[in-house]
Amino acid sequence: MELGRTHPGASRSSLPISTLLPLTLLILTSLLIGLTQVGSANSSERATPPSLFQQPSDPTPGQGLSAAVAAVPANSAALDAALDEQKKLTEQQVRAQQELQRTDEEIQDATLRREASTELLARRSEQVTKAAETQQKLRGALRIIGVEWFITGFGRLSALNPTVSSAERERLDRARVLSESAASSTISKERFAREQLKQLQEERSDLQRQLAEIEDSLGQLSSKSQGLTASLELLGEELAQNEQRVAEARMSATINGTDLSTGALDAYWRAAVSLQDTNPSCAIPWWAIAGIGRTESKHGTYRGASLGRDGLVSPPIFGPELDGSNSFAIVRDSDGGALDGTATTDRAVGPMQFLPSSWKAVARDATGDGVADPQNLYDAALTAGTYLCRKGPGLNQEGPLRAAYLSYNRSQRYVDIVMSQAFDYQRSVPLA
C-alpha cells in the first residue's frame, strides 16, 4: 500500500483490513523513516514523469486498450451483449448497403428506360401527327372526287342526249374509268392511313402508359433509396455508439481464468513497458505490479468502486484516516487534504494505496494529461512500478522482487500474499 505504512499505502494493506490492523502500528514507524528517505530522492527524477512507451498502433493510455492486451481472451456479459449488438447492427448495415446498391441499379435501369421511352414516345407522336396529316389529305382527295362525280356524272346523263357523239361518249367513259380507278386507289390509301394512324395512336398510348409506370416506379425507387440512405446514416450512428459500448465493456471485461479486468491489465502492462523503456535494468514485469493492485484494491474495485475506461476509479478509493483510532498510528496531514480529502491526518489514496507524502515523492503521469492522479490506475500503476524499481535491478527474479515488495510494505505476510498473486497472474495470463 503506502510508504506511510511500509509501502505506499499506510491506510490499508494488501491483507484484509481486519488482519492488518494489528500490524499497522508495528509498520508505521519504519514506513515514516522510509518516507523521509524517499522525500530526499533526486528531485530531477521526480520533476519530469517518464513518457509512457507505446506501440505505434496503440491508442493513448486511458483511451483504449493496447494491442497486446486487446488480444488477450476476455469475457463479460456486457461485452458479449455489446458484441452481439455490433454483429446485429453490422449485418443490418450490410443488408441495407446491398439493398441500396440494388435500388440504385434499378434507378439507373429505370432512368435509361425512361429516356428510351421518352425518345420513342416523341417519335411516335411525330409519326401520329404525320399520319393524321396524310389521312386528312387523302380524305380531302376523296371529297374532291365525290364532288367531281356529283357534278359531272361522267357522261351517264349524256348517254341519253342524242346530240352527243360517239367519240365524246368514249372520252367520257375513259374519264369515268380513270376517275373510278383513282377513287379506288385513294380509298385504299385512306383506309391504310386510317389503320396506320390508329396503330400509331395505340402505340403512343402504350408508350405513355409505360412512361407513366416508369415515372411511378422511379418515384418509389427514389423514396426507397432515400429511406435506405437515412437508415444507413442511423445505423452508422448506432454502430459508432455501440463501438463505444464495446470499448467500455472490453475495458471492464474479465481476463479469462482471472479476476483481472482488461482495463487493469492494460494499466499494469503499459507501466511495465514504460519502465522497460526508461529503466531497463529494473526489468519489472507487469504481473509484479498486478500483484500489488490486487492486494491493495482488487484492481480498483474495492468497496464497489469501478474502473473507468480512462483509468479513473469511481468513487475514489481512500483508506481509513490515520488518526490513532482502530490501532492505527497517527500520520499528520501532508497535503492539506488535496489528495486524501482530509486536512487533519493523512490516509492512503487510490487503487495502489499511496500516502499523499509518498505519492508526491514518486508520482508519475502515465496518461499524458499533465496530472499525476493517484485515483487513476494508469498513473498509480506506473508510480508503483517506479517505486518498486528503486529496489532494482532484476525485479523479474523472485529474490529482488521480494525485497522490492518488502520496501512497499514491511510485512513478510504481505509480501507472501502479493508474490502468490503475482505468480498466479504470470501463469494464468498469456501475456509476456
Short mmCIF file of C-alpha atoms in Angstrom, two decimals:
data_model
loop_
_atom_site.label_atom_id
_atom_site.label_comp_id
_atom_site.label_asym_id
_atom_site.label_seq_id
_atom_site.Cartn_x
_atom_site.Cartn_y
_atom_site.Cartn_z
CA MET A 1 0.00 0.00 0.00
CA GLU A 2 1.71 3.25 1.06
CA LEU A 3 5.07 4.48 2.09
CA GLY A 4 3.42 5.94 5.13
CA ARG A 5 2.86 2.36 6.24
CA THR A 6 5.83 0.49 4.96
CA HIS A 7 4.74 0.57 1.48
CA PRO A 8 2.98 3.26 -0.49
CA GLY A 9 -0.34 2.94 1.38
CA ALA A 10 -0.45 3.34 5.10
CA SER A 11 -4.22 3.28 5.42
CA ARG A 12 -4.81 -0.30 4.26
CA SER A 13 -2.58 -3.22 3.37
CA SER A 14 -2.95 -5.86 0.71
CA LEU A 15 -4.17 -8.08 3.53
CA PRO A 16 -7.77 -7.72 4.68
CA ILE A 17 -8.08 -4.64 6.87
CA SER A 18 -9.18 -6.69 9.87
CA THR A 19 -5.95 -8.70 9.67
CA LEU A 20 -3.72 -5.72 9.03
CA LEU A 21 -4.86 -3.51 11.88
CA PRO A 22 -2.57 -5.15 14.47
CA LEU A 23 0.32 -4.99 12.02
CA THR A 24 -0.03 -1.33 11.20
CA LEU A 25 1.42 0.08 14.43
CA LEU A 26 4.47 -2.14 14.02
CA ILE A 27 4.96 -0.98 10.47
CA LEU A 28 4.26 2.74 10.62
CA THR A 29 7.49 3.81 12.32
CA SER A 30 9.72 2.18 9.73
CA LEU A 31 7.45 3.44 6.96
CA LEU A 32 7.76 7.02 8.11
CA ILE A 33 11.52 6.64 8.13
CA GLY A 34 11.33 5.28 4.60
CA LEU A 35 9.14 8.21 3.61
CA THR A 36 11.79 10.66 4.77
CA GLN A 37 14.35 8.82 2.66
CA VAL A 38 12.09 8.84 -0.36
CA GLY A 39 11.40 12.54 0.08
CA SER A 40 15.10 13.25 -0.22
CA ALA A 41 15.35 11.42 -3.52
CA ASN A 42 16.87 13.11 -6.54
CA SER A 43 14.49 15.95 -7.42
CA SER A 44 15.23 15.75 -11.14
CA GLU A 45 13.99 12.16 -11.13
CA ARG A 46 10.62 13.33 -9.82
CA ALA A 47 10.32 16.53 -11.80
CA THR A 48 9.70 15.06 -15.23
CA PRO A 49 7.46 11.98 -15.38
CA PRO A 50 8.70 9.44 -17.92
CA SER A 51 6.70 9.27 -21.11
CA LEU A 52 4.72 6.08 -21.47
CA PHE A 53 6.15 3.91 -24.21
CA GLN A 54 3.51 2.54 -26.55
CA GLN A 55 3.40 0.75 -29.85
CA PRO A 56 2.58 2.97 -32.85
CA SER A 57 -0.76 1.19 -33.24
CA ASP A 58 -1.73 1.60 -29.59
CA PRO A 59 -4.21 4.29 -28.54
CA THR A 60 -3.28 6.80 -25.87
CA PRO A 61 -3.40 5.30 -22.35
CA GLY A 62 -6.88 5.74 -20.96
CA GLN A 63 -8.44 6.00 -24.42
CA GLY A 64 -8.30 2.36 -25.43
CA LEU A 65 -6.52 -0.92 -24.88
CA SER A 66 -3.02 -1.58 -26.12
CA ALA A 67 -2.89 -4.11 -28.94
CA ALA A 68 -1.16 -6.71 -26.78
CA VAL A 69 -3.83 -6.57 -24.06
CA ALA A 70 -6.72 -6.40 -26.52
CA ALA A 71 -5.54 -9.73 -27.93
CA VAL A 72 -5.81 -11.48 -24.56
CA PRO A 73 -9.05 -13.52 -24.29
CA ALA A 74 -11.59 -11.81 -22.03
CA ASN A 75 -15.29 -12.02 -21.40
CA SER A 76 -18.22 -10.38 -19.66
CA ALA A 77 -21.98 -10.32 -20.06
CA ALA A 78 -21.80 -6.67 -21.07
CA LEU A 79 -19.10 -7.35 -23.65
CA ASP A 80 -20.97 -10.32 -25.08
CA ALA A 81 -24.14 -8.24 -25.34
CA ALA A 82 -22.29 -5.33 -26.96
CA LEU A 83 -20.55 -7.64 -29.44
CA ASP A 84 -23.86 -9.35 -30.28
CA GLU A 85 -25.43 -5.96 -30.88
CA GLN A 86 -22.45 -4.93 -33.01
CA LYS A 87 -22.84 -8.08 -35.11
CA LYS A 88 -26.56 -7.45 -35.49
CA LEU A 89 -26.07 -3.82 -36.48
CA THR A 90 -23.26 -4.73 -38.88
CA GLU A 91 -25.43 -7.34 -40.57
CA GLN A 92 -28.25 -4.82 -40.87
CA GLN A 93 -25.80 -2.32 -42.33
CA VAL A 94 -24.53 -4.83 -44.90
CA ARG A 95 -28.08 -5.77 -45.91
CA ALA A 96 -29.08 -2.12 -46.19
CA GLN A 97 -25.97 -1.35 -48.27
CA GLN A 98 -26.71 -4.27 -50.59
CA GLU A 99 -30.36 -3.25 -50.89
CA LEU A 100 -29.33 0.35 -51.56
CA GLN A 101 -26.93 -0.83 -54.26
CA ARG A 102 -29.69 -2.90 -55.90
CA THR A 103 -32.10 0.01 -55.63
CA ASP A 104 -29.60 2.42 -57.19
CA GLU A 105 -29.03 -0.07 -60.02
CA GLU A 106 -32.80 -0.29 -60.53
CA ILE A 107 -32.97 3.50 -60.58
CA GLN A 108 -30.25 3.62 -63.21
CA ASP A 109 -32.06 0.99 -65.29
CA ALA A 110 -35.41 2.77 -64.90
CA THR A 111 -33.79 6.08 -65.81
CA LEU A 112 -32.38 4.56 -69.01
CA ARG A 113 -35.78 3.05 -69.81
CA ARG A 114 -37.43 6.41 -69.18
CA GLU A 115 -35.00 8.12 -71.53
CA ALA A 116 -35.57 5.48 -74.21
CA SER A 117 -39.36 5.57 -73.75
CA THR A 118 -39.40 9.37 -73.83
CA GLU A 119 -37.42 9.37 -77.07
CA LEU A 120 -39.61 6.67 -78.61
CA LEU A 121 -42.77 8.47 -77.50
CA ALA A 122 -41.55 11.63 -79.16
CA ARG A 123 -41.00 9.72 -82.42
CA ARG A 124 -44.43 8.06 -82.17
CA SER A 125 -46.08 11.39 -81.54
CA GLU A 126 -44.35 12.81 -84.60
CA GLN A 127 -45.45 9.79 -86.65
CA VAL A 128 -49.03 10.17 -85.40
CA THR A 129 -49.01 13.80 -86.48
CA LYS A 130 -47.71 12.93 -89.94
CA ALA A 131 -50.12 10.01 -90.31
CA ALA A 132 -53.04 12.21 -89.31
CA GLU A 133 -51.97 14.80 -91.89
CA THR A 134 -51.70 12.10 -94.57
CA GLN A 135 -55.15 10.76 -93.74
CA GLN A 136 -56.62 14.24 -93.84
CA LYS A 137 -55.10 14.82 -97.28
CA LEU A 138 -56.50 11.54 -98.57
CA ARG A 139 -59.92 12.28 -97.13
CA GLY A 140 -59.74 15.65 -98.85
CA ALA A 141 -58.91 13.95 -102.12
CA LEU A 142 -61.89 11.64 -101.70
CA ARG A 143 -64.16 14.60 -101.12
CA ILE A 144 -62.92 16.22 -104.32
CA ILE A 145 -63.56 13.03 -106.27
CA GLY A 146 -67.02 12.77 -104.80
CA VAL A 147 -67.83 16.34 -105.72
CA GLU A 148 -66.48 15.77 -109.22
CA TRP A 149 -68.64 12.72 -109.65
CA PHE A 150 -71.64 14.57 -108.39
CA ILE A 151 -71.11 17.44 -110.77
CA THR A 152 -70.02 15.65 -113.90
CA GLY A 153 -71.64 12.28 -113.56
CA PHE A 154 -69.00 11.23 -116.13
CA GLY A 155 -71.44 11.11 -119.11
CA ARG A 156 -74.12 8.98 -117.53
CA LEU A 157 -76.75 11.58 -118.46
CA SER A 158 -75.02 12.34 -121.77
CA ALA A 159 -75.80 8.87 -122.94
CA LEU A 160 -79.45 9.94 -123.20
CA ASN A 161 -78.53 13.02 -125.21
CA PRO A 162 -78.84 12.22 -128.94
CA THR A 163 -76.58 15.12 -129.78
CA VAL A 164 -73.52 13.63 -128.02
CA SER A 165 -71.26 11.96 -130.47
CA SER A 166 -69.88 8.50 -130.01
CA ALA A 167 -66.36 9.92 -129.70
CA GLU A 168 -67.49 12.13 -126.83
CA ARG A 169 -69.13 9.17 -125.20
CA GLU A 170 -65.89 7.17 -125.42
CA ARG A 171 -63.94 10.09 -123.85
CA LEU A 172 -66.42 10.35 -121.04
CA ASP A 173 -66.25 6.59 -120.47
CA ARG A 174 -62.45 6.71 -120.29
CA ALA A 175 -62.59 9.61 -117.82
CA ARG A 176 -65.08 7.72 -115.70
CA VAL A 177 -62.88 4.63 -115.65
CA LEU A 178 -59.83 6.69 -114.69
CA SER A 179 -61.79 8.51 -112.00
CA GLU A 180 -63.11 5.26 -110.56
CA SER A 181 -59.59 3.84 -110.54
CA ALA A 182 -58.24 6.95 -108.82
CA ALA A 183 -61.07 6.89 -106.34
CA SER A 184 -60.49 3.22 -105.56
CA SER A 185 -56.76 3.84 -105.04
CA THR A 186 -57.43 6.86 -102.84
CA ILE A 187 -59.95 4.92 -100.80
CA SER A 188 -57.40 2.12 -100.26
CA LYS A 189 -54.73 4.62 -99.29
CA GLU A 190 -57.08 6.42 -96.92
CA ARG A 191 -58.10 3.14 -95.30
CA PHE A 192 -54.44 2.16 -94.87
CA ALA A 193 -53.60 5.60 -93.49
CA ARG A 194 -56.53 5.39 -91.09
CA GLU A 195 -55.43 1.95 -89.84
CA GLN A 196 -51.81 3.09 -89.58
CA LEU A 197 -52.89 6.17 -87.64
CA LYS A 198 -54.93 4.01 -85.27
CA GLN A 199 -51.98 1.66 -84.72
CA LEU A 200 -49.60 4.55 -84.11
CA GLN A 201 -52.06 6.14 -81.68
CA GLU A 202 -52.37 2.85 -79.80
CA GLU A 203 -48.58 2.52 -79.67
CA ARG A 204 -48.33 6.09 -78.42
CA SER A 205 -50.89 5.35 -75.72
CA ASP A 206 -48.94 2.24 -74.71
CA LEU A 207 -45.74 4.27 -74.54
CA GLN A 208 -47.46 6.96 -72.47
CA ARG A 209 -48.73 4.29 -70.08
CA GLN A 210 -45.30 2.66 -69.88
CA LEU A 211 -43.66 6.01 -69.27
CA ALA A 212 -46.14 6.79 -66.50
CA GLU A 213 -45.38 3.41 -64.92
CA ILE A 214 -41.65 4.08 -65.18
CA GLU A 215 -42.10 7.51 -63.59
CA ASP A 216 -44.14 5.96 -60.79
CA SER A 217 -41.51 3.25 -60.32
CA LEU A 218 -38.75 5.86 -60.25
CA GLY A 219 -40.64 7.80 -57.60
CA GLN A 220 -40.99 4.69 -55.46
CA LEU A 221 -37.35 3.71 -56.01
CA SER A 222 -36.20 7.22 -55.17
CA SER A 223 -38.20 7.17 -51.93
CA LYS A 224 -36.79 3.74 -51.15
CA SER A 225 -33.25 4.94 -51.82
CA GLN A 226 -33.75 7.95 -49.57
CA GLY A 227 -35.16 5.72 -46.83
CA LEU A 228 -32.25 3.29 -47.11
CA THR A 229 -29.75 6.17 -47.05
CA ALA A 230 -31.38 7.55 -43.92
CA SER A 231 -31.38 4.07 -42.37
CA LEU A 232 -27.68 3.67 -43.15
CA GLU A 233 -26.91 7.02 -41.54
CA LEU A 234 -28.84 5.95 -38.46
CA LEU A 235 -27.13 2.56 -38.44
CA GLY A 236 -23.78 4.30 -38.72
CA GLU A 237 -24.60 6.39 -35.67
CA GLU A 238 -25.84 3.34 -33.77
CA LEU A 239 -22.69 1.41 -34.72
CA ALA A 240 -20.49 4.26 -33.52
CA GLN A 241 -22.38 4.39 -30.24
CA ASN A 242 -22.20 0.62 -29.89
CA GLU A 243 -18.48 0.62 -30.67
CA GLN A 244 -18.14 2.95 -27.69
CA ARG A 245 -20.12 0.46 -25.60
CA VAL A 246 -17.89 -2.37 -26.86
CA ALA A 247 -14.78 -0.40 -25.94
CA GLU A 248 -16.14 0.38 -22.49
CA ALA A 249 -17.30 -3.20 -21.96
CA ARG A 250 -13.95 -4.53 -23.13
CA MET A 251 -12.19 -2.30 -20.60
CA SER A 252 -14.20 -3.90 -17.80
CA ALA A 253 -14.25 -7.43 -19.20
CA THR A 254 -12.54 -10.12 -17.17
CA ILE A 255 -9.42 -11.82 -18.47
CA ASN A 256 -10.27 -15.49 -18.86
CA GLY A 257 -9.33 -17.52 -15.80
CA THR A 258 -8.53 -14.49 -13.60
CA ASP A 259 -10.11 -11.68 -11.60
CA LEU A 260 -8.28 -9.10 -13.75
CA SER A 261 -10.21 -6.64 -15.86
CA THR A 262 -8.73 -5.81 -19.24
CA GLY A 263 -8.51 -2.17 -18.17
CA ALA A 264 -6.45 -3.04 -15.10
CA LEU A 265 -4.24 -5.37 -17.13
CA ASP A 266 -3.69 -2.58 -19.65
CA ALA A 267 -2.55 -0.23 -16.88
CA TYR A 268 -0.09 -2.79 -15.47
CA TRP A 269 1.15 -3.80 -18.92
CA ARG A 270 1.74 -0.23 -20.02
CA ALA A 271 3.50 0.59 -16.75
CA ALA A 272 5.91 -2.33 -17.22
CA VAL A 273 6.53 -1.45 -20.87
CA SER A 274 7.19 2.18 -19.95
CA LEU A 275 9.67 1.17 -17.26
CA GLN A 276 11.39 -1.18 -19.68
CA ASP A 277 11.93 1.86 -21.84
CA THR A 278 13.04 4.27 -19.10
CA ASN A 279 14.68 1.87 -16.64
CA PRO A 280 15.53 -1.35 -18.48
CA SER A 281 17.73 -2.76 -15.72
CA CYS A 282 14.74 -2.80 -13.37
CA ALA A 283 13.09 -5.48 -15.55
CA ILE A 284 9.85 -5.33 -13.58
CA PRO A 285 7.13 -7.44 -15.25
CA TRP A 286 3.51 -6.37 -15.44
CA TRP A 287 2.35 -9.20 -13.19
CA ALA A 288 4.57 -7.92 -10.36
CA ILE A 289 2.63 -4.64 -10.38
CA ALA A 290 -0.66 -6.52 -10.76
CA GLY A 291 0.04 -8.43 -7.55
CA ILE A 292 0.07 -5.17 -5.61
CA GLY A 293 -3.02 -3.87 -7.40
CA ARG A 294 -4.93 -7.00 -6.45
CA THR A 295 -3.82 -6.82 -2.82
CA GLU A 296 -4.42 -3.11 -2.33
CA SER A 297 -7.78 -2.53 -4.04
CA LYS A 298 -8.79 -5.55 -6.09
CA HIS A 299 -7.62 -3.64 -9.15
CA GLY A 300 -9.61 -0.51 -8.39
CA THR A 301 -12.86 -2.22 -7.38
CA TYR A 302 -12.53 -2.07 -3.58
CA ARG A 303 -15.84 -1.40 -1.81
CA GLY A 304 -17.85 -1.22 -5.02
CA ALA A 305 -15.57 1.15 -6.90
CA SER A 306 -15.33 0.68 -10.65
CA LEU A 307 -12.54 1.30 -13.11
CA GLY A 308 -13.41 3.66 -15.94
CA ARG A 309 -12.13 3.47 -19.48
CA ASP A 310 -9.88 6.44 -18.72
CA GLY A 311 -8.31 4.59 -15.77
CA LEU A 312 -10.09 6.60 -13.08
CA VAL A 313 -11.67 4.71 -10.20
CA SER A 314 -15.15 5.81 -9.17
CA PRO A 315 -15.91 6.56 -6.47
CA PRO A 316 -12.37 7.44 -5.34
CA ILE A 317 -10.70 4.90 -3.08
CA PHE A 318 -9.45 6.05 0.33
CA GLY A 319 -8.03 4.13 3.24
CA PRO A 320 -9.03 4.80 6.85
CA GLU A 321 -7.84 8.03 8.44
CA LEU A 322 -4.57 7.51 10.29
CA ASP A 323 -5.70 9.35 13.39
CA GLY A 324 -4.75 6.82 16.03
CA SER A 325 -8.12 5.03 16.07
CA ASN A 326 -8.62 1.31 15.40
CA SER A 327 -5.00 0.54 16.30
CA PHE A 328 -3.67 2.80 13.52
CA ALA A 329 -0.82 5.19 14.24
CA ILE A 330 -1.23 8.91 13.77
CA VAL A 331 0.12 10.26 10.48
CA ARG A 332 -0.09 14.02 10.33
CA ASP A 333 -1.52 15.72 7.26
CA SER A 334 0.99 16.38 4.48
CA ASP A 335 -1.16 17.63 1.62
CA GLY A 336 -3.79 19.86 3.17
CA GLY A 337 -6.37 17.34 2.03
CA ALA A 338 -5.59 17.89 -1.65
CA LEU A 339 -5.22 14.17 -2.37
CA ASP A 340 -6.90 12.39 0.53
CA GLY A 341 -9.74 14.81 1.24
CA THR A 342 -8.82 15.37 4.88
CA ALA A 343 -6.63 18.14 6.27
CA THR A 344 -6.19 16.71 9.77
CA THR A 345 -4.32 13.48 9.11
CA ASP A 346 -3.14 11.53 6.11
CA ARG A 347 -4.70 8.40 4.66
CA ALA A 348 -3.83 6.16 1.74
CA VAL A 349 -5.33 7.07 -1.62
CA GLY A 350 -6.14 5.38 -4.90
CA PRO A 351 -6.05 1.83 -6.20
CA MET A 352 -2.38 1.38 -5.22
CA GLN A 353 -2.91 2.97 -1.77
CA PHE A 354 -0.20 5.62 -1.61
CA LEU A 355 0.08 8.08 1.27
CA PRO A 356 -0.05 11.65 -0.08
CA SER A 357 3.54 12.31 1.00
CA SER A 358 4.94 9.25 -0.74
CA TRP A 359 2.80 9.86 -3.80
CA LYS A 360 4.30 13.31 -4.20
CA ALA A 361 7.76 11.78 -3.93
CA VAL A 362 7.43 9.36 -6.86
CA ALA A 363 4.24 10.36 -8.71
CA ARG A 364 4.14 9.65 -12.45
CA ASP A 365 1.72 10.77 -15.14
CA ALA A 366 1.13 7.77 -17.40
CA THR A 367 -1.79 9.18 -19.38
CA GLY A 368 -0.01 12.31 -20.57
CA ASP A 369 -2.74 14.65 -19.38
CA GLY A 370 -0.32 16.66 -17.26
CA VAL A 371 -1.71 15.37 -13.96
CA ALA A 372 -0.33 12.53 -11.84
CA ASP A 373 -3.55 11.29 -10.26
CA PRO A 374 -3.40 8.60 -7.54
CA GLN A 375 -7.03 7.72 -8.35
CA ASN A 376 -6.07 6.86 -11.93
CA LEU A 377 -4.85 3.29 -12.24
CA TYR A 378 -2.59 4.12 -15.20
CA ASP A 379 -0.82 6.79 -13.16
CA ALA A 380 -0.89 4.71 -9.96
CA ALA A 381 0.47 1.55 -11.64
CA LEU A 382 3.38 3.43 -13.21
CA THR A 383 4.08 5.19 -9.92
CA ALA A 384 4.03 1.88 -8.01
CA GLY A 385 6.36 0.34 -10.58
CA THR A 386 8.67 3.34 -10.31
CA TYR A 387 8.74 2.98 -6.54
CA LEU A 388 9.47 -0.75 -6.72
CA CYS A 389 12.23 -0.19 -9.27
CA ARG A 390 14.15 1.79 -6.65
CA LYS A 391 14.93 -1.62 -5.18
CA GLY A 392 16.05 -3.00 -8.54
CA PRO A 393 17.63 -4.16 -10.72
CA GLY A 394 16.37 -7.57 -11.75
CA LEU A 395 12.80 -7.43 -10.45
CA ASN A 396 11.88 -10.22 -12.85
CA GLN A 397 13.62 -12.52 -10.35
CA GLU A 398 11.94 -13.67 -7.15
CA GLY A 399 14.65 -12.54 -4.73
CA PRO A 400 14.93 -8.91 -5.85
CA LEU A 401 11.16 -8.72 -6.31
CA ARG A 402 10.57 -9.87 -2.73
CA ALA A 403 12.93 -7.18 -1.49
CA ALA A 404 11.08 -4.57 -3.55
CA TYR A 405 7.72 -5.74 -2.19
CA LEU A 406 9.12 -5.56 1.32
CA SER A 407 10.01 -1.91 0.71
CA TYR A 408 6.42 -1.32 -0.33
CA ASN A 409 5.08 -2.90 2.86
CA ARG A 410 7.41 -4.20 5.56
CA SER A 411 5.31 -7.26 6.27
CA GLN A 412 6.51 -10.70 5.21
CA ARG A 413 2.93 -11.88 5.22
CA TYR A 414 2.04 -9.06 2.83
CA VAL A 415 4.97 -9.98 0.58
CA ASP A 416 3.97 -13.65 0.53
CA ILE A 417 0.40 -12.81 -0.47
CA VAL A 418 1.46 -10.38 -3.19
CA MET A 419 4.06 -12.81 -4.56
CA SER A 420 1.47 -15.59 -4.71
CA GLN A 421 -1.00 -13.41 -6.56
CA ALA A 422 1.65 -12.07 -8.93
CA PHE A 423 2.83 -15.56 -9.90
CA ASP A 424 -0.79 -16.65 -10.39
CA TYR A 425 -1.21 -13.87 -12.95
CA GLN A 426 2.06 -14.79 -14.62
CA ARG A 427 0.83 -18.35 -15.08
CA SER A 428 -2.77 -17.52 -15.99
CA VAL A 429 -2.46 -14.65 -18.45
CA PRO A 430 -0.92 -15.29 -21.90
CA LEU A 431 0.97 -12.01 -21.97
CA ALA A 432 4.75 -11.97 -21.98
#
